[in-house]
Short mmCIF file of C-alpha atoms in Angstrom, two decimals:
data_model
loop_
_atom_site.label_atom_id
_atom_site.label_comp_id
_atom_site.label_asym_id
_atom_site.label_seq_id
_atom_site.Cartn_x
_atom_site.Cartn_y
_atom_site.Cartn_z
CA UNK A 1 25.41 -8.14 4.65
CA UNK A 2 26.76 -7.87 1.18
CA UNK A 3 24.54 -6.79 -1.74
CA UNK A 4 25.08 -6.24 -5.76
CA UNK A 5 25.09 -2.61 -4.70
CA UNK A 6 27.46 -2.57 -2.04
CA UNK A 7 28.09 -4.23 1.72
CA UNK A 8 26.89 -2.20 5.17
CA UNK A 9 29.68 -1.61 7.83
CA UNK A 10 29.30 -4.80 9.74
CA UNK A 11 29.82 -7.14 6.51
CA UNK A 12 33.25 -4.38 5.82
CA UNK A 13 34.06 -4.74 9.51
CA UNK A 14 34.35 -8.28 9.79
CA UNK A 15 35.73 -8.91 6.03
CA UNK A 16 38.78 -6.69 7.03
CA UNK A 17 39.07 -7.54 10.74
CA UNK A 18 38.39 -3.45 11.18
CA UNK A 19 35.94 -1.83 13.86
CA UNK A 20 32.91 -0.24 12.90
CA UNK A 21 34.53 2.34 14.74
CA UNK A 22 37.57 2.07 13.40
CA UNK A 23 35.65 2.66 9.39
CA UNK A 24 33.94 5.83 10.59
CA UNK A 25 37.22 7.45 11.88
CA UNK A 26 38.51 6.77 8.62
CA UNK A 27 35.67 8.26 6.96
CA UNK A 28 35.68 11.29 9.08
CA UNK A 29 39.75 11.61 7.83
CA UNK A 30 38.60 11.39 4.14
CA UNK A 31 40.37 7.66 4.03
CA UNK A 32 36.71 6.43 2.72
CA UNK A 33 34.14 7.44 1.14
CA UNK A 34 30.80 8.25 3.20
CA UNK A 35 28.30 5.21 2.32
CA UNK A 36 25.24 5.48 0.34
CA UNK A 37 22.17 5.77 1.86
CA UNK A 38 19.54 3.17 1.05
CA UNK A 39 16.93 3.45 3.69
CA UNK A 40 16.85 5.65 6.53
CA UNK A 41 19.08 3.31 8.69
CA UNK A 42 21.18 1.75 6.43
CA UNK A 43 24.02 2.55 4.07
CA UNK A 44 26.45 0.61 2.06
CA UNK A 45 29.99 0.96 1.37
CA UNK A 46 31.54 -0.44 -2.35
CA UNK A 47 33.05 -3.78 -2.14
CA UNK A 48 36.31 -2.58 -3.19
CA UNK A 49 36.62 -0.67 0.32
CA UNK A 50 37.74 -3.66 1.89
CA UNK A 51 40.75 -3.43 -0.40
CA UNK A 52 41.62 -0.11 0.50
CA UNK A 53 41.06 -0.78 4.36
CA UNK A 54 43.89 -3.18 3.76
CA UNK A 55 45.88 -1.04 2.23
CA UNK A 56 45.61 2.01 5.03
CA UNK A 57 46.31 -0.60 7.59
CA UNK A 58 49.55 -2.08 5.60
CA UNK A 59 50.44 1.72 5.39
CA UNK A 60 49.52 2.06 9.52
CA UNK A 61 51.85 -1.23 10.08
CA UNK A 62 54.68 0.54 7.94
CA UNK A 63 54.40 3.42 10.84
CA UNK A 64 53.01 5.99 8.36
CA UNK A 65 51.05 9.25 9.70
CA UNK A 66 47.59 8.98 8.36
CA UNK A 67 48.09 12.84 6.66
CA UNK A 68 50.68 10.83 5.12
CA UNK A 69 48.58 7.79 4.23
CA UNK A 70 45.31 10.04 2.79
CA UNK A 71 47.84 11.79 0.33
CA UNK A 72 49.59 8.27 -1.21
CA UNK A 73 46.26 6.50 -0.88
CA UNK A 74 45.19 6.54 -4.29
CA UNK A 75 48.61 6.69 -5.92
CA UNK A 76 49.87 3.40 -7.35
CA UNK A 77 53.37 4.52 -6.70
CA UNK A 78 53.40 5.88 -3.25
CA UNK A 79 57.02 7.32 -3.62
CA UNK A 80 55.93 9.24 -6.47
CA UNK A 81 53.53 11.02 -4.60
CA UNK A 82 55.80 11.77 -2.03
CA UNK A 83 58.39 13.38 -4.67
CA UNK A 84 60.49 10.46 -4.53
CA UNK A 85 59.99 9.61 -8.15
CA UNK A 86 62.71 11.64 -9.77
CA UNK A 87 65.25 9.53 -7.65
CA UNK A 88 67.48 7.60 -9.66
CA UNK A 89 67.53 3.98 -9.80
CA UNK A 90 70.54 1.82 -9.54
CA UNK A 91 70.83 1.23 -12.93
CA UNK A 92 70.32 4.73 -13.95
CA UNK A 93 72.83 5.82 -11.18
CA UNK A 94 75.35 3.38 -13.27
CA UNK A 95 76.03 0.25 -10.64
CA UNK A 96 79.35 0.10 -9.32
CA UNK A 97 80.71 -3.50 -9.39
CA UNK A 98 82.69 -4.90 -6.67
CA UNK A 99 86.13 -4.66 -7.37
CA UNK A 100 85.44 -1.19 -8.18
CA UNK A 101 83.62 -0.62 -4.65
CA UNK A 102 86.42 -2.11 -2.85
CA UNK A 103 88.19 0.52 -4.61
CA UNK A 104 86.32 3.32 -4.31
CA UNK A 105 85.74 2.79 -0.74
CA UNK A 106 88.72 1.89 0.86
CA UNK A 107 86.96 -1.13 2.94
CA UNK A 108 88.05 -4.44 2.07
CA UNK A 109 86.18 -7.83 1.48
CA UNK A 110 86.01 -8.10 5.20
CA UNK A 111 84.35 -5.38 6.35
CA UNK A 112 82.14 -5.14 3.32
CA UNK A 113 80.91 -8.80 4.20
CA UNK A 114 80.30 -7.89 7.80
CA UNK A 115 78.68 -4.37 6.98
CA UNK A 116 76.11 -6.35 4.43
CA UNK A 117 75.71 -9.19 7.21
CA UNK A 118 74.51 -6.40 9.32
CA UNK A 119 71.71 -4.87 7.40
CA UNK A 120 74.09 -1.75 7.24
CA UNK A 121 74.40 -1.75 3.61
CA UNK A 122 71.95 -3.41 1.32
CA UNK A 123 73.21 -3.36 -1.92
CA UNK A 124 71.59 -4.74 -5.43
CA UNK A 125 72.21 -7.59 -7.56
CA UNK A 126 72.17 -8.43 -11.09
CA UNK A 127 73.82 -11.36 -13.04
CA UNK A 128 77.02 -10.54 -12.64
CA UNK A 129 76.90 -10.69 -8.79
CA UNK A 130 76.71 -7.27 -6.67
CA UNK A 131 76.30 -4.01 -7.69
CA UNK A 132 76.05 -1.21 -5.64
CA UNK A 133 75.17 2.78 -6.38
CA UNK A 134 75.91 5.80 -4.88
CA UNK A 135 73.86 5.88 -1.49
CA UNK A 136 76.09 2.73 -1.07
CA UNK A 137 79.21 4.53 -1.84
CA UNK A 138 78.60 7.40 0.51
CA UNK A 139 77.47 4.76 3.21
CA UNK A 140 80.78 2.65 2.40
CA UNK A 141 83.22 6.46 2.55
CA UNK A 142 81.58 7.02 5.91
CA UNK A 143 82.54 3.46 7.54
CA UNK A 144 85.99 3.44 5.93
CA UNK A 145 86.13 7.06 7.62
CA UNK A 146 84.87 5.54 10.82
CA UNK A 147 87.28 2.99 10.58
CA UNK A 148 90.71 5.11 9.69
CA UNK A 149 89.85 7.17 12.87
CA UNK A 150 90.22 4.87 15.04
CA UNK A 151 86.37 3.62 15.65
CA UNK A 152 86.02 -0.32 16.33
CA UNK A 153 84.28 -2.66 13.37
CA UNK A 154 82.55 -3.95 16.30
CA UNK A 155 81.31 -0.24 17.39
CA UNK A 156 80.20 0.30 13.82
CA UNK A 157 78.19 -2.72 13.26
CA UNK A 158 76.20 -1.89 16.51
CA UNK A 159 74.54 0.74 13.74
CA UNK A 160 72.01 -2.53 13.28
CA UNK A 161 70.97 -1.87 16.53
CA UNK A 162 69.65 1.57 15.82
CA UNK A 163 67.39 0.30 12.93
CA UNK A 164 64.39 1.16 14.51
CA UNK A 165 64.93 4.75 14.87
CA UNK A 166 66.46 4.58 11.39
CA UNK A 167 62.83 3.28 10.17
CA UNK A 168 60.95 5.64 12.63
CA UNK A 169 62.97 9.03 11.08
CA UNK A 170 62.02 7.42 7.77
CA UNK A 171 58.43 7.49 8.55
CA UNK A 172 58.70 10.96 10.34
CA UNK A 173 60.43 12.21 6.93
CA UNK A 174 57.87 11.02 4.84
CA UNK A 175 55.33 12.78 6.61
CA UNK A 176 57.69 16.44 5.81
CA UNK A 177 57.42 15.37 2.15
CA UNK A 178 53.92 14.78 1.77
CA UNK A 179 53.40 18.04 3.38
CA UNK A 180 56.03 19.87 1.40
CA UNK A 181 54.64 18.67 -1.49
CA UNK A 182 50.70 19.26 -0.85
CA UNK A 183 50.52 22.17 -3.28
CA UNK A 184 53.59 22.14 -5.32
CA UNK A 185 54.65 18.54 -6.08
CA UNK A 186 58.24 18.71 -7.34
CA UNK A 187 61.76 16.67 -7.11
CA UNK A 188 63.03 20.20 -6.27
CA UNK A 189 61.13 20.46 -3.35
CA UNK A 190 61.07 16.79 -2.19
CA UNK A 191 65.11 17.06 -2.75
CA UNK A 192 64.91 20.12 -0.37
CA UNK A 193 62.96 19.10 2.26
CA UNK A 194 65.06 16.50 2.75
CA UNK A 195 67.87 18.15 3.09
CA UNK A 196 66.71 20.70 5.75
CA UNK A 197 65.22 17.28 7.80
CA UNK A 198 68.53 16.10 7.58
CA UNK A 199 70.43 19.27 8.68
CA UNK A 200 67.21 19.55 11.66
CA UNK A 201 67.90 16.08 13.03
CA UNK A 202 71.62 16.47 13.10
CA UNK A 203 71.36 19.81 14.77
CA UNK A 204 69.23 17.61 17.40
CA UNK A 205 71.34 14.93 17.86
CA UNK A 206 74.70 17.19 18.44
CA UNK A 207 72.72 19.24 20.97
CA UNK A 208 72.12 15.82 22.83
CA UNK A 209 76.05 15.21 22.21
CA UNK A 210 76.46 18.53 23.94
CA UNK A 211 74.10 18.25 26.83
CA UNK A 212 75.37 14.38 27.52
CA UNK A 213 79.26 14.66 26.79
CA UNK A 214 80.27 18.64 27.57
CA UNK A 215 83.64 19.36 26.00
CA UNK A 216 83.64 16.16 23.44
CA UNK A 217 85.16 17.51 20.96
CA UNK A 218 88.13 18.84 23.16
CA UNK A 219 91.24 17.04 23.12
CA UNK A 220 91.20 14.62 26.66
CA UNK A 221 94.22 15.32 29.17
#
């Protein structure tokens, strides 16, 4: 039942499609507030808890931790929080156009269209047409590399495949920045931490490479 003072967990339970048991583990996690008490067995929430419900379960659906979730909660800009503010835009980055991509890179039109087809590489747009900055660069280097040694267009586009884990190491990252960052929020750090969860997960994966394929990077006979 909703009042002018607030609504009682049922009322918040059905308005956000929520368990009542579901509300008080996020209270216990410091995701709500505790309700106020206005008889001896019954307490309301605010009505503007049924907003924030939605937004911890948007947050849940992205695949966010909930440590993760009670420290970007309250922030407006979520990446700020997690230290991801400093990071430059596109258009602070200076866009690269096209024809100087192409160059840059080494791909041609081809491959670029197939790459960008894929969901590989997402770059931006403005008036002029595409514009691309320097995560897209680096991304672009890396497939020309794959390419020039020998590795199928085919083989690289199967990189789509692996989106999911791409998304889940996102996730798993963002809960190493919001820790990182509890007590000294900085781009320093932020740009840190993700460096050593970069050099940790590829120290990981080659250890995999080892224990699957001994000897791969041995010359075959």
């Amino acid at each position: 039942m909703a009042t002018a003072k607030g609504i009682s967990v049922g009322e918040l339970s059905r308005k956000t499609g929520v368990s009542t048991a579901t509300i008080n583990f996020y209270v216990n996690r410091n995701l709500l507030p505790h309700p106020v008490k206005t008889a001896r067995t019954r307490a309301l929430y605010p009505p503007q808890m049924v907003e924030r419900i939605a937004r911890i379960k948007d947050f849940q659906d992205r695949g966010l931790p909930l440590a993760v979730i009670a420290r970007i909660l309250d922030n407006p800009n979520p990446a700020a929080e997690l230290g991801l503010s400093g990071t430059p835009t596109r258009t602070t980055r200076g866009p690269v156009s096209l024809a100087d991509y192409l160059e840059q890179t080494g791909i041609d039109r081809d491959v670029l269209a197939r790459l960008i087809e894929a969901d590989i590489l997402r770059p931006g747009r403005d008036e002029s047409g595409l514009v691309f900055d320097r995560a897209d660069l680096a991304a672009g280097r890396a497939a020309a590399r794959l390419l020039n040694e020998g590795v199928e267009i085919e083989t690289i586009l199967r990189h789509d495949e692996f989106q999911p884990v791409s998304r889940a190491e996102a996730h798993f990252l963002a809960e190493h920045l919001a820790e990182a960052m509890q007590f000294e929020p900085s781009q320093r750090k932020a740009t840190a931490a993700r460096a050593a969860f970069a050099t940790l997960r590829d120290y990981m994966r080659l250890r995999e490479l080892e224990t699957a394929y001994p000897g791969w990077d041995q010359p075959s006979r």
